[in-house]
Amino acid sequence: MLFCKPLEHRTTAADIFQKLDTFMNTHGLVWDRCVGICTDGARAMTVRHGGVVSRVQAVAPDASWVHCSIHREALAAKGIPVRLKHVLDTSVKMVNFVKARPLNSRLFAALCNEMGSEHETLLLHTEVRWLSRGKVLTRFFELRDELKVFFSNHPFELSEHLHDEAYLTCLAYLCDIFSRLNELNLRLQGVSATIFNVQDKVEAMMKKLNLWKNCLDTNNTEVFPVLHDFLCSNDLTLSKSVKRECNVHLEELAVQLRRYFPETDGSNDWIRHPFTAVPTSLSPSDQESLIEIATDGSLKVEHAQKNLADCWIGLRTEQPALAKRAVKTLMPFATTYLCERGFSALTNMKTKYRARLCVENDLRLSLSQIEPNIEELCASAQAHP
């Protein structure tokens, strides 16, 4: 973490940039060294004229902007067909009926305990949590039998859907597809994720979406474990109407993912495949440097043992121009994962009982990867007489 400062008044782009600029000037950091900016899609950050990104690029012309890949994946997964949206909303309303009332929540927990259920509570859904939908629906589906019993004693107008096979089939599909989207979201996270990691994961997801659609077309539901188990255990087949809704959803997911993650032209493939790529985007001198790298057997062994960034950093002495170009591509953050980690640490640290806490030093300590040498610290301190 570079620094953590509160915004005392407004949260406009000008205020945010002023905090950044003041810190940079105070600590002697030069904007010219900034090569990348990764943010979410908030207006204060991304507005074309006067946003934080445009202000940073005005003082750091070489800085490129990246829209956080985790946020893009969440936006791509947000759209859902009307019928499936109805299933999701209805399920959330039933969850809220149980969870939002303390008495209902206690009675449902007692019922689950009596029935020997693996879980005793439902999970609340919130739009701002990326992984919420998948976990909420999966838990809801697992406890559907317990919910039927509960609603028989505590009537709720939407509970009749739990006896509808088409509704439950759609719900099972949503459990599976949101679980897969959650897996993609988690794979995009990580401290050292690069644009190449993101490209690989997204392209894999695009191919999987096509595979799943083909499987549904042939009534092969094994790729969706929850749906497959539900259909087999109840001796059901996938109806044409539900299959159509699922296919529409898969097609829309593919369209949205491609919208937020456009195909690359492959011009930077030489960075991660320096021994096999034949780039045409490089100048003749850079191509000569790449040939020298590609024919060096010791570098090939080193490339297999180290991560990509370390390999190119190690080549800065031998091939400075090419290594600089590669490092400049690898260095920018592909996601705001580290910021999200900071938010999680902040919410755990700054409770309502510590609302006035200035978290800068505490947050730095919480996020630091450096482990203190307790024995050395104790030895250097004078014991209390």
mmCIF file of C-alpha atoms in Angstrom:
data_model
loop_
_atom_site.group_PDB
_atom_site.id
_atom_site.type_symbol
_atom_site.label_atom_id
_atom_site.label_comp_id
_atom_site.label_asym_id
_atom_site.label_seq_id
_atom_site.Cartn_x
_atom_site.Cartn_y
_atom_site.Cartn_z
ATOM 1 C CA MET A 1 0.000 0.000 0.000
ATOM 2 C CA LEU A 2 1.376 3.393 -0.996
ATOM 3 C CA PHE A 3 -0.715 5.519 1.359
ATOM 4 C CA CYS A 4 -4.162 5.941 2.876
ATOM 5 C CA LYS A 5 -5.648 9.402 3.396
ATOM 6 C CA PRO A 6 -9.237 10.422 4.168
ATOM 7 C CA LEU A 7 -11.173 12.779 1.897
ATOM 8 C CA GLU A 8 -12.369 15.374 4.399
ATOM 9 C CA HIS A 9 -15.067 16.993 2.288
ATOM 10 C CA ARG A 10 -16.090 15.954 -1.229
ATOM 11 C CA THR A 11 -15.073 12.934 -3.299
ATOM 12 C CA THR A 12 -14.752 14.686 -6.649
ATOM 13 C CA ALA A 13 -12.037 13.894 -9.177
ATOM 14 C CA ALA A 14 -10.253 17.132 -8.273
ATOM 15 C CA ASP A 15 -10.159 16.233 -4.564
ATOM 16 C CA ILE A 16 -8.918 12.698 -5.235
ATOM 17 C CA PHE A 17 -6.194 13.857 -7.617
ATOM 18 C CA GLN A 18 -5.109 16.586 -5.204
ATOM 19 C CA LYS A 19 -4.528 13.950 -2.517
ATOM 20 C CA LEU A 20 -2.479 11.881 -4.947
ATOM 21 C CA ASP A 21 -0.469 14.831 -6.237
ATOM 22 C CA THR A 22 0.256 16.171 -2.752
ATOM 23 C CA PHE A 23 1.565 12.791 -1.630
ATOM 24 C CA MET A 24 3.737 12.417 -4.736
ATOM 25 C CA ASN A 25 5.261 15.882 -4.337
ATOM 26 C CA THR A 26 5.775 15.526 -0.575
ATOM 27 C CA HIS A 27 7.703 12.275 -0.962
ATOM 28 C CA GLY A 28 9.671 13.251 -4.053
ATOM 29 C CA LEU A 29 7.940 10.807 -6.388
ATOM 30 C CA VAL A 30 7.925 11.690 -10.081
ATOM 31 C CA TRP A 31 4.757 11.336 -12.145
ATOM 32 C CA ASP A 32 6.831 10.520 -15.234
ATOM 33 C CA ARG A 33 7.558 7.100 -13.720
ATOM 34 C CA CYS A 34 3.857 6.203 -13.658
ATOM 35 C CA VAL A 35 3.107 3.758 -16.494
ATOM 36 C CA GLY A 36 -0.355 2.475 -15.584
ATOM 37 C CA ILE A 37 -3.604 3.334 -13.816
ATOM 38 C CA CYS A 38 -6.170 0.704 -12.836
ATOM 39 C CA THR A 39 -9.540 1.833 -11.486
ATOM 40 C CA ASP A 40 -13.172 0.822 -11.365
ATOM 41 C CA GLY A 41 -15.682 2.502 -13.664
ATOM 42 C CA ALA A 42 -16.766 5.230 -11.227
ATOM 43 C CA ARG A 43 -17.564 8.542 -12.907
ATOM 44 C CA ALA A 44 -15.091 10.493 -10.766
ATOM 45 C CA MET A 45 -12.357 8.187 -12.044
ATOM 46 C CA THR A 46 -13.182 7.741 -15.707
ATOM 47 C CA VAL A 47 -15.044 10.823 -16.972
ATOM 48 C CA ARG A 48 -13.236 11.938 -20.124
ATOM 49 C CA HIS A 49 -12.636 15.559 -19.166
ATOM 50 C CA GLY A 50 -11.563 16.213 -15.595
ATOM 51 C CA GLY A 51 -11.642 12.652 -14.236
ATOM 52 C CA VAL A 52 -8.859 11.257 -12.067
ATOM 53 C CA VAL A 53 -7.515 9.181 -14.959
ATOM 54 C CA SER A 54 -7.355 12.125 -17.370
ATOM 55 C CA ARG A 55 -5.704 14.290 -14.687
ATOM 56 C CA VAL A 56 -3.051 11.651 -14.027
ATOM 57 C CA GLN A 57 -2.405 11.176 -17.744
ATOM 58 C CA ALA A 58 -1.950 14.942 -18.091
ATOM 59 C CA VAL A 59 1.089 14.771 -15.776
ATOM 60 C CA ALA A 60 2.100 11.210 -16.723
ATOM 61 C CA PRO A 61 1.712 10.974 -20.528
ATOM 62 C CA ASP A 62 3.056 7.393 -20.683
ATOM 63 C CA ALA A 63 0.458 6.060 -18.241
ATOM 64 C CA SER A 64 -2.171 3.762 -19.751
ATOM 65 C CA TRP A 65 -5.555 3.172 -18.131
ATOM 66 C CA VAL A 66 -7.010 -0.264 -17.393
ATOM 67 C CA HIS A 67 -10.604 -0.821 -16.298
ATOM 68 C CA CYS A 68 -10.380 -3.349 -13.436
ATOM 69 C CA SER A 69 -10.952 -6.850 -14.847
ATOM 70 C CA ILE A 70 -12.838 -8.009 -11.753
ATOM 71 C CA HIS A 71 -15.315 -5.156 -12.101
ATOM 72 C CA ARG A 72 -15.688 -5.814 -15.821
ATOM 73 C CA GLU A 73 -16.479 -9.472 -15.192
ATOM 74 C CA ALA A 74 -19.102 -8.501 -12.609
ATOM 75 C CA LEU A 75 -20.694 -6.059 -15.082
ATOM 76 C CA ALA A 76 -20.720 -8.664 -17.855
ATOM 77 C CA ALA A 77 -22.450 -11.181 -15.576
ATOM 78 C CA LYS A 78 -25.082 -8.716 -14.397
ATOM 79 C CA GLY A 79 -27.534 -9.095 -17.279
ATOM 80 C CA ILE A 80 -30.062 -11.917 -17.101
ATOM 81 C CA PRO A 81 -33.199 -12.892 -19.114
ATOM 82 C CA VAL A 82 -36.586 -11.876 -17.709
ATOM 83 C CA ARG A 83 -37.710 -15.359 -16.684
ATOM 84 C CA LEU A 84 -34.449 -16.180 -14.925
ATOM 85 C CA LYS A 85 -34.469 -12.725 -13.309
ATOM 86 C CA HIS A 86 -37.925 -13.518 -11.935
ATOM 87 C CA VAL A 87 -36.584 -16.761 -10.439
ATOM 88 C CA LEU A 88 -33.681 -14.888 -8.855
ATOM 89 C CA ASP A 89 -35.867 -12.093 -7.454
ATOM 90 C CA THR A 90 -38.467 -14.525 -6.115
ATOM 91 C CA SER A 91 -35.793 -16.572 -4.371
ATOM 92 C CA VAL A 92 -34.279 -13.447 -2.814
ATOM 93 C CA LYS A 93 -37.707 -12.364 -1.536
ATOM 94 C CA MET A 94 -38.226 -15.744 0.126
ATOM 95 C CA VAL A 95 -34.790 -15.518 1.699
ATOM 96 C CA ASN A 96 -35.570 -12.029 2.986
ATOM 97 C CA PHE A 97 -38.887 -13.216 4.447
ATOM 98 C CA VAL A 98 -36.960 -15.659 6.609
ATOM 99 C CA LYS A 99 -33.775 -13.687 7.301
ATOM 100 C CA ALA A 100 -35.234 -10.212 7.861
ATOM 101 C CA ARG A 101 -37.439 -11.369 10.736
ATOM 102 C CA PRO A 102 -35.524 -12.570 13.823
ATOM 103 C CA LEU A 103 -38.308 -14.929 14.919
ATOM 104 C CA ASN A 104 -38.558 -16.533 11.478
ATOM 105 C CA SER A 105 -34.793 -16.870 11.343
ATOM 106 C CA ARG A 106 -34.669 -18.653 14.715
ATOM 107 C CA LEU A 107 -37.588 -20.929 13.869
ATOM 108 C CA PHE A 108 -36.036 -21.863 10.536
ATOM 109 C CA ALA A 109 -32.687 -22.630 12.190
ATOM 110 C CA ALA A 110 -34.447 -24.865 14.727
ATOM 111 C CA LEU A 111 -36.319 -26.635 11.913
ATOM 112 C CA CYS A 112 -33.098 -27.273 9.976
ATOM 113 C CA ASN A 113 -31.487 -28.638 13.133
ATOM 114 C CA GLU A 114 -34.406 -31.013 13.722
ATOM 115 C CA MET A 115 -34.274 -32.229 10.115
ATOM 116 C CA GLY A 116 -30.524 -32.849 10.351
ATOM 117 C CA SER A 117 -29.654 -30.376 7.608
ATOM 118 C CA GLU A 118 -26.060 -29.545 6.752
ATOM 119 C CA HIS A 119 -26.862 -25.819 7.010
ATOM 120 C CA GLU A 120 -29.156 -24.003 9.417
ATOM 121 C CA THR A 121 -29.257 -20.515 7.921
ATOM 122 C CA LEU A 122 -29.896 -18.861 4.575
ATOM 123 C CA LEU A 123 -27.577 -16.212 3.136
ATOM 124 C CA LEU A 124 -28.617 -12.634 2.424
ATOM 125 C CA HIS A 125 -28.166 -11.286 -1.098
ATOM 126 C CA THR A 126 -26.480 -7.960 -1.755
ATOM 127 C CA GLU A 127 -25.780 -6.484 -5.194
ATOM 128 C CA VAL A 128 -22.463 -4.920 -4.217
ATOM 129 C CA ARG A 129 -20.860 -8.244 -3.328
ATOM 130 C CA TRP A 130 -19.610 -9.953 -6.469
ATOM 131 C CA LEU A 131 -19.961 -13.535 -5.235
ATOM 132 C CA SER A 132 -23.271 -13.026 -3.455
ATOM 133 C CA ARG A 133 -25.742 -14.352 -6.019
ATOM 134 C CA GLY A 134 -24.099 -17.728 -6.487
ATOM 135 C CA LYS A 135 -23.719 -18.440 -2.782
ATOM 136 C CA VAL A 136 -27.223 -17.223 -1.888
ATOM 137 C CA LEU A 137 -28.940 -19.331 -4.554
ATOM 138 C CA THR A 138 -26.872 -22.437 -3.840
ATOM 139 C CA ARG A 139 -27.731 -22.324 -0.130
ATOM 140 C CA PHE A 140 -31.384 -21.591 -0.963
ATOM 141 C CA PHE A 141 -31.554 -24.575 -3.317
ATOM 142 C CA GLU A 142 -29.883 -26.885 -0.795
ATOM 143 C CA LEU A 143 -32.490 -25.953 1.827
ATOM 144 C CA ARG A 144 -35.523 -26.027 -0.484
ATOM 145 C CA ASP A 145 -37.099 -29.027 1.318
ATOM 146 C CA GLU A 146 -36.667 -27.338 4.680
ATOM 147 C CA LEU A 147 -38.210 -24.176 3.243
ATOM 148 C CA LYS A 148 -41.251 -26.114 2.020
ATOM 149 C CA VAL A 149 -41.853 -27.370 5.555
ATOM 150 C CA PHE A 150 -41.258 -23.923 7.032
ATOM 151 C CA PHE A 151 -43.660 -22.183 4.646
ATOM 152 C CA SER A 152 -46.355 -24.789 5.336
ATOM 153 C CA ASN A 153 -46.505 -23.384 8.887
ATOM 154 C CA HIS A 154 -45.666 -19.771 7.993
ATOM 155 C CA PRO A 155 -47.573 -18.938 4.786
ATOM 156 C CA PHE A 156 -45.895 -16.697 2.218
ATOM 157 C CA GLU A 157 -47.453 -15.883 -1.153
ATOM 158 C CA LEU A 158 -44.326 -16.776 -3.140
ATOM 159 C CA SER A 159 -43.699 -20.147 -1.491
ATOM 160 C CA GLU A 160 -45.809 -21.948 -4.115
ATOM 161 C CA HIS A 161 -42.848 -21.635 -6.503
ATOM 162 C CA LEU A 162 -40.983 -24.226 -4.450
ATOM 163 C CA HIS A 163 -43.442 -26.822 -5.790
ATOM 164 C CA ASP A 164 -43.009 -25.723 -9.420
ATOM 165 C CA GLU A 165 -40.665 -28.028 -11.359
ATOM 166 C CA ALA A 166 -39.882 -25.417 -14.028
ATOM 167 C CA TYR A 167 -39.004 -22.847 -11.359
ATOM 168 C CA LEU A 168 -36.731 -25.301 -9.539
ATOM 169 C CA THR A 169 -35.085 -26.299 -12.819
ATOM 170 C CA CYS A 170 -34.279 -22.660 -13.590
ATOM 171 C CA LEU A 171 -33.068 -22.195 -10.030
ATOM 172 C CA ALA A 172 -30.740 -25.201 -10.320
ATOM 173 C CA TYR A 173 -29.310 -23.783 -13.561
ATOM 174 C CA LEU A 174 -28.735 -20.399 -11.913
ATOM 175 C CA CYS A 175 -26.901 -22.094 -9.032
ATOM 176 C CA ASP A 176 -24.544 -23.712 -11.519
ATOM 177 C CA ILE A 177 -23.928 -20.761 -13.825
ATOM 178 C CA PHE A 178 -23.390 -18.284 -10.986
ATOM 179 C CA SER A 179 -20.998 -20.729 -9.327
ATOM 180 C CA ARG A 180 -19.022 -20.852 -12.593
ATOM 181 C CA LEU A 181 -19.021 -17.059 -12.804
ATOM 182 C CA ASN A 182 -17.830 -16.890 -9.198
ATOM 183 C CA GLU A 183 -14.968 -19.225 -10.103
ATOM 184 C CA LEU A 184 -13.987 -16.928 -12.973
ATOM 185 C CA ASN A 185 -14.120 -13.902 -10.681
ATOM 186 C CA LEU A 186 -11.838 -15.599 -8.159
ATOM 187 C CA ARG A 187 -9.385 -16.654 -10.873
ATOM 188 C CA LEU A 188 -9.080 -13.058 -12.030
ATOM 189 C CA GLN A 189 -7.998 -12.049 -8.541
ATOM 190 C CA GLY A 190 -4.457 -12.303 -7.225
ATOM 191 C CA VAL A 191 -1.519 -10.126 -6.304
ATOM 192 C CA SER A 192 0.522 -10.786 -9.452
ATOM 193 C CA ALA A 193 -2.251 -11.086 -12.071
ATOM 194 C CA THR A 194 -1.247 -9.633 -15.445
ATOM 195 C CA ILE A 195 -3.216 -8.759 -18.554
ATOM 196 C CA PHE A 196 -2.144 -12.103 -20.013
ATOM 197 C CA ASN A 197 -3.616 -14.025 -17.067
ATOM 198 C CA VAL A 198 -6.874 -12.132 -17.524
ATOM 199 C CA GLN A 199 -6.962 -12.802 -21.266
ATOM 200 C CA ASP A 200 -6.401 -16.527 -20.737
ATOM 201 C CA LYS A 201 -9.137 -16.881 -18.115
ATOM 202 C CA VAL A 202 -11.681 -14.921 -20.134
ATOM 203 C CA GLU A 203 -10.940 -16.812 -23.356
ATOM 204 C CA ALA A 204 -11.325 -20.087 -21.471
ATOM 205 C CA MET A 205 -14.703 -18.904 -20.193
ATOM 206 C CA MET A 206 -15.807 -17.947 -23.708
ATOM 207 C CA LYS A 207 -15.018 -21.445 -24.962
ATOM 208 C CA LYS A 208 -16.786 -23.007 -21.971
ATOM 209 C CA LEU A 209 -19.933 -20.985 -22.655
ATOM 210 C CA ASN A 210 -20.005 -22.365 -26.183
ATOM 211 C CA LEU A 211 -19.442 -25.898 -24.861
ATOM 212 C CA TRP A 212 -22.242 -25.579 -22.294
ATOM 213 C CA LYS A 213 -24.649 -24.310 -24.942
ATOM 214 C CA ASN A 214 -23.835 -27.255 -27.210
ATOM 215 C CA CYS A 215 -24.321 -29.658 -24.307
ATOM 216 C CA LEU A 216 -27.754 -28.207 -23.520
ATOM 217 C CA ASP A 217 -28.723 -28.475 -27.192
ATOM 218 C CA THR A 218 -28.105 -32.233 -26.958
ATOM 219 C CA ASN A 219 -29.824 -32.516 -23.536
ATOM 220 C CA ASN A 220 -26.508 -33.265 -21.841
ATOM 221 C CA THR A 221 -26.713 -31.533 -18.459
ATOM 222 C CA GLU A 222 -23.642 -33.114 -16.850
ATOM 223 C CA VAL A 223 -21.744 -29.836 -17.229
ATOM 224 C CA PHE A 224 -24.184 -28.323 -14.710
ATOM 225 C CA PRO A 225 -23.895 -30.581 -11.608
ATOM 226 C CA VAL A 226 -26.750 -29.098 -9.551
ATOM 227 C CA LEU A 227 -29.138 -29.096 -12.508
ATOM 228 C CA HIS A 228 -28.112 -32.613 -13.555
ATOM 229 C CA ASP A 229 -28.551 -34.006 -10.039
ATOM 230 C CA PHE A 230 -31.970 -32.347 -9.681
ATOM 231 C CA LEU A 231 -33.247 -33.714 -12.994
ATOM 232 C CA CYS A 232 -31.920 -37.220 -12.368
ATOM 233 C CA SER A 233 -33.127 -37.473 -8.770
ATOM 234 C CA ASN A 234 -36.644 -36.393 -9.797
ATOM 235 C CA ASP A 235 -36.683 -38.373 -13.070
ATOM 236 C CA LEU A 236 -37.216 -35.203 -15.111
ATOM 237 C CA THR A 237 -36.049 -33.998 -18.510
ATOM 238 C CA LEU A 238 -35.036 -30.483 -19.430
ATOM 239 C CA SER A 239 -38.078 -28.763 -20.929
ATOM 240 C CA LYS A 240 -37.764 -26.854 -24.196
ATOM 241 C CA SER A 241 -38.810 -23.555 -22.604
ATOM 242 C CA VAL A 242 -36.208 -23.786 -19.834
ATOM 243 C CA LYS A 243 -33.546 -24.915 -22.314
ATOM 244 C CA ARG A 244 -34.346 -21.882 -24.472
ATOM 245 C CA GLU A 245 -33.985 -19.519 -21.496
ATOM 246 C CA CYS A 246 -30.661 -21.084 -20.517
ATOM 247 C CA ASN A 247 -29.336 -20.852 -24.077
ATOM 248 C CA VAL A 248 -30.376 -17.206 -24.340
ATOM 249 C CA HIS A 249 -28.579 -16.495 -21.076
ATOM 250 C CA LEU A 250 -25.397 -18.271 -22.199
ATOM 251 C CA GLU A 251 -25.424 -16.391 -25.507
ATOM 252 C CA GLU A 252 -25.926 -13.063 -23.729
ATOM 253 C CA LEU A 253 -23.089 -13.851 -21.317
ATOM 254 C CA ALA A 254 -20.781 -14.498 -24.260
ATOM 255 C CA VAL A 255 -21.811 -11.210 -25.904
ATOM 256 C CA GLN A 256 -21.286 -9.209 -22.714
ATOM 257 C CA LEU A 257 -17.946 -10.826 -21.913
ATOM 258 C CA ARG A 258 -16.704 -10.009 -25.405
ATOM 259 C CA ARG A 259 -18.012 -6.465 -25.005
ATOM 260 C CA TYR A 260 -16.021 -5.905 -21.812
ATOM 261 C CA PHE A 261 -13.037 -8.044 -22.872
ATOM 262 C CA PRO A 262 -12.440 -7.439 -26.609
ATOM 263 C CA GLU A 263 -10.241 -9.830 -28.539
ATOM 264 C CA THR A 264 -6.573 -8.851 -28.627
ATOM 265 C CA ASP A 265 -4.541 -8.619 -31.809
ATOM 266 C CA GLY A 266 -1.738 -10.777 -30.407
ATOM 267 C CA SER A 267 0.872 -8.063 -30.942
ATOM 268 C CA ASN A 268 2.282 -8.627 -27.438
ATOM 269 C CA ASP A 269 2.379 -12.423 -27.524
ATOM 270 C CA TRP A 270 6.163 -12.293 -27.865
ATOM 271 C CA ILE A 271 6.346 -11.130 -24.244
ATOM 272 C CA ARG A 272 5.110 -14.417 -22.825
ATOM 273 C CA HIS A 273 6.225 -16.615 -25.735
ATOM 274 C CA PRO A 274 9.650 -15.173 -26.595
ATOM 275 C CA PHE A 275 10.917 -18.548 -27.869
ATOM 276 C CA THR A 276 8.110 -19.309 -30.315
ATOM 277 C CA ALA A 277 6.413 -16.021 -31.257
ATOM 278 C CA VAL A 278 7.200 -14.389 -34.597
ATOM 279 C CA PRO A 279 6.121 -10.764 -34.065
ATOM 280 C CA THR A 280 5.693 -8.351 -36.927
ATOM 281 C CA SER A 281 4.911 -5.382 -34.683
ATOM 282 C CA LEU A 282 8.537 -5.046 -33.522
ATOM 283 C CA SER A 283 11.201 -3.007 -35.234
ATOM 284 C CA PRO A 284 14.054 -4.903 -36.951
ATOM 285 C CA SER A 285 16.432 -4.121 -34.071
ATOM 286 C CA ASP A 286 13.934 -5.433 -31.513
ATOM 287 C CA GLN A 287 13.388 -8.537 -33.642
ATOM 288 C CA GLU A 288 17.147 -9.122 -33.604
ATOM 289 C CA SER A 289 17.134 -8.876 -29.815
ATOM 290 C CA LEU A 290 14.244 -11.326 -29.637
ATOM 291 C CA ILE A 291 16.131 -13.783 -31.877
ATOM 292 C CA GLU A 292 19.090 -13.669 -29.483
ATOM 293 C CA ILE A 293 16.746 -14.414 -26.575
ATOM 294 C CA ALA A 294 14.937 -17.203 -28.435
ATOM 295 C CA THR A 295 18.201 -19.003 -29.267
ATOM 296 C CA ASP A 296 19.625 -18.831 -25.732
ATOM 297 C CA GLY A 297 19.127 -22.262 -24.155
ATOM 298 C CA SER A 298 19.878 -21.096 -20.602
ATOM 299 C CA LEU A 299 17.186 -18.423 -20.855
ATOM 300 C CA LYS A 300 14.682 -21.056 -21.953
ATOM 301 C CA VAL A 301 15.355 -23.018 -18.755
ATOM 302 C CA GLU A 302 15.115 -19.839 -16.687
ATOM 303 C CA HIS A 303 11.854 -18.887 -18.413
ATOM 304 C CA ALA A 304 10.309 -22.190 -17.324
ATOM 305 C CA GLN A 305 11.362 -21.723 -13.697
ATOM 306 C CA LYS A 306 10.602 -18.039 -13.053
ATOM 307 C CA ASN A 307 7.502 -15.937 -13.465
ATOM 308 C CA LEU A 308 7.230 -13.791 -16.558
ATOM 309 C CA ALA A 309 8.013 -10.437 -14.945
ATOM 310 C CA ASP A 310 11.170 -11.707 -13.229
ATOM 311 C CA CYS A 311 12.451 -13.146 -16.510
ATOM 312 C CA TRP A 312 12.170 -9.852 -18.349
ATOM 313 C CA ILE A 313 13.547 -7.847 -15.431
ATOM 314 C CA GLY A 314 16.594 -10.120 -15.519
ATOM 315 C CA LEU A 315 17.128 -9.226 -19.193
ATOM 316 C CA ARG A 316 17.358 -5.478 -18.638
ATOM 317 C CA THR A 317 21.161 -5.566 -18.824
ATOM 318 C CA GLU A 318 21.494 -7.730 -21.939
ATOM 319 C CA GLN A 319 18.481 -6.479 -23.900
ATOM 320 C CA PRO A 320 17.506 -3.141 -22.305
ATOM 321 C CA ALA A 321 15.169 -1.828 -25.013
ATOM 322 C CA LEU A 322 13.147 -5.017 -25.428
ATOM 323 C CA ALA A 323 13.066 -5.727 -21.688
ATOM 324 C CA LYS A 324 11.846 -2.200 -20.963
ATOM 325 C CA ARG A 325 9.027 -2.613 -23.451
ATOM 326 C CA ALA A 326 8.016 -5.968 -21.962
ATOM 327 C CA VAL A 327 8.159 -4.762 -18.359
ATOM 328 C CA LYS A 328 6.097 -1.698 -19.239
ATOM 329 C CA THR A 329 3.377 -4.042 -20.521
ATOM 330 C CA LEU A 330 3.558 -6.400 -17.541
ATOM 331 C CA MET A 331 3.874 -3.807 -14.794
ATOM 332 C CA PRO A 332 0.394 -2.153 -14.762
ATOM 333 C CA PHE A 333 -2.154 -3.780 -12.475
ATOM 334 C CA ALA A 334 -4.855 -5.722 -14.306
ATOM 335 C CA THR A 335 -7.258 -5.513 -11.361
ATOM 336 C CA THR A 336 -7.902 -3.446 -8.242
ATOM 337 C CA TYR A 337 -7.519 -6.614 -6.164
ATOM 338 C CA LEU A 338 -5.104 -4.981 -3.710
ATOM 339 C CA CYS A 339 -7.558 -2.115 -3.158
ATOM 340 C CA GLU A 340 -10.369 -4.596 -2.528
ATOM 341 C CA ARG A 341 -8.186 -6.321 0.043
ATOM 342 C CA GLY A 342 -7.665 -2.947 1.649
ATOM 343 C CA PHE A 343 -11.430 -2.318 1.748
ATOM 344 C CA SER A 344 -11.983 -5.685 3.429
ATOM 345 C CA ALA A 345 -9.319 -4.937 6.032
ATOM 346 C CA LEU A 346 -10.799 -1.474 6.569
ATOM 347 C CA THR A 347 -14.340 -2.760 7.196
ATOM 348 C CA ASN A 348 -13.012 -5.273 9.718
ATOM 349 C CA MET A 349 -10.950 -2.630 11.444
ATOM 350 C CA LYS A 350 -13.178 0.440 11.445
ATOM 351 C CA THR A 351 -16.371 -0.671 13.162
ATOM 352 C CA LYS A 352 -19.091 1.651 14.437
ATOM 353 C CA TYR A 353 -17.331 1.626 17.809
ATOM 354 C CA ARG A 354 -14.115 2.890 16.194
ATOM 355 C CA ALA A 355 -15.619 5.309 13.679
ATOM 356 C CA ARG A 356 -13.134 8.089 14.501
ATOM 357 C CA LEU A 357 -10.091 5.859 14.069
ATOM 358 C CA CYS A 358 -7.427 7.176 11.662
ATOM 359 C CA VAL A 359 -6.591 3.942 9.910
ATOM 360 C CA GLU A 360 -3.501 4.859 7.871
ATOM 361 C CA ASN A 361 -0.882 3.242 10.117
ATOM 362 C CA ASP A 362 -3.124 0.362 11.210
ATOM 363 C CA LEU A 363 -4.107 -0.414 7.620
ATOM 364 C CA ARG A 364 -0.490 -0.358 6.474
ATOM 365 C CA LEU A 365 0.372 -2.859 9.204
ATOM 366 C CA SER A 366 -2.622 -5.033 8.352
ATOM 367 C CA LEU A 367 -1.765 -5.208 4.642
ATOM 368 C CA SER A 368 2.001 -5.528 5.000
ATOM 369 C CA GLN A 369 3.588 -8.769 3.806
ATOM 370 C CA ILE A 370 6.599 -8.217 6.066
ATOM 371 C CA GLU A 371 6.623 -10.435 9.143
ATOM 372 C CA PRO A 372 8.182 -8.728 12.177
ATOM 373 C CA ASN A 373 11.076 -10.422 13.982
ATOM 374 C CA ILE A 374 9.537 -10.456 17.451
ATOM 375 C CA GLU A 375 12.636 -11.842 19.162
ATOM 376 C CA GLU A 376 14.869 -9.134 17.698
ATOM 377 C CA LEU A 377 12.389 -6.401 18.613
ATOM 378 C CA CYS A 378 12.126 -7.679 22.175
ATOM 379 C CA ALA A 379 15.903 -7.932 22.501
ATOM 380 C CA SER A 380 16.375 -4.330 21.349
ATOM 381 C CA ALA A 381 13.856 -2.938 23.857
ATOM 382 C CA GLN A 382 14.675 -2.301 27.490
ATOM 383 C CA ALA A 383 12.659 -4.431 29.873
ATOM 384 C CA HIS A 384 10.564 -2.646 32.484
ATOM 385 C CA PRO A 385 12.550 -2.526 35.755
#
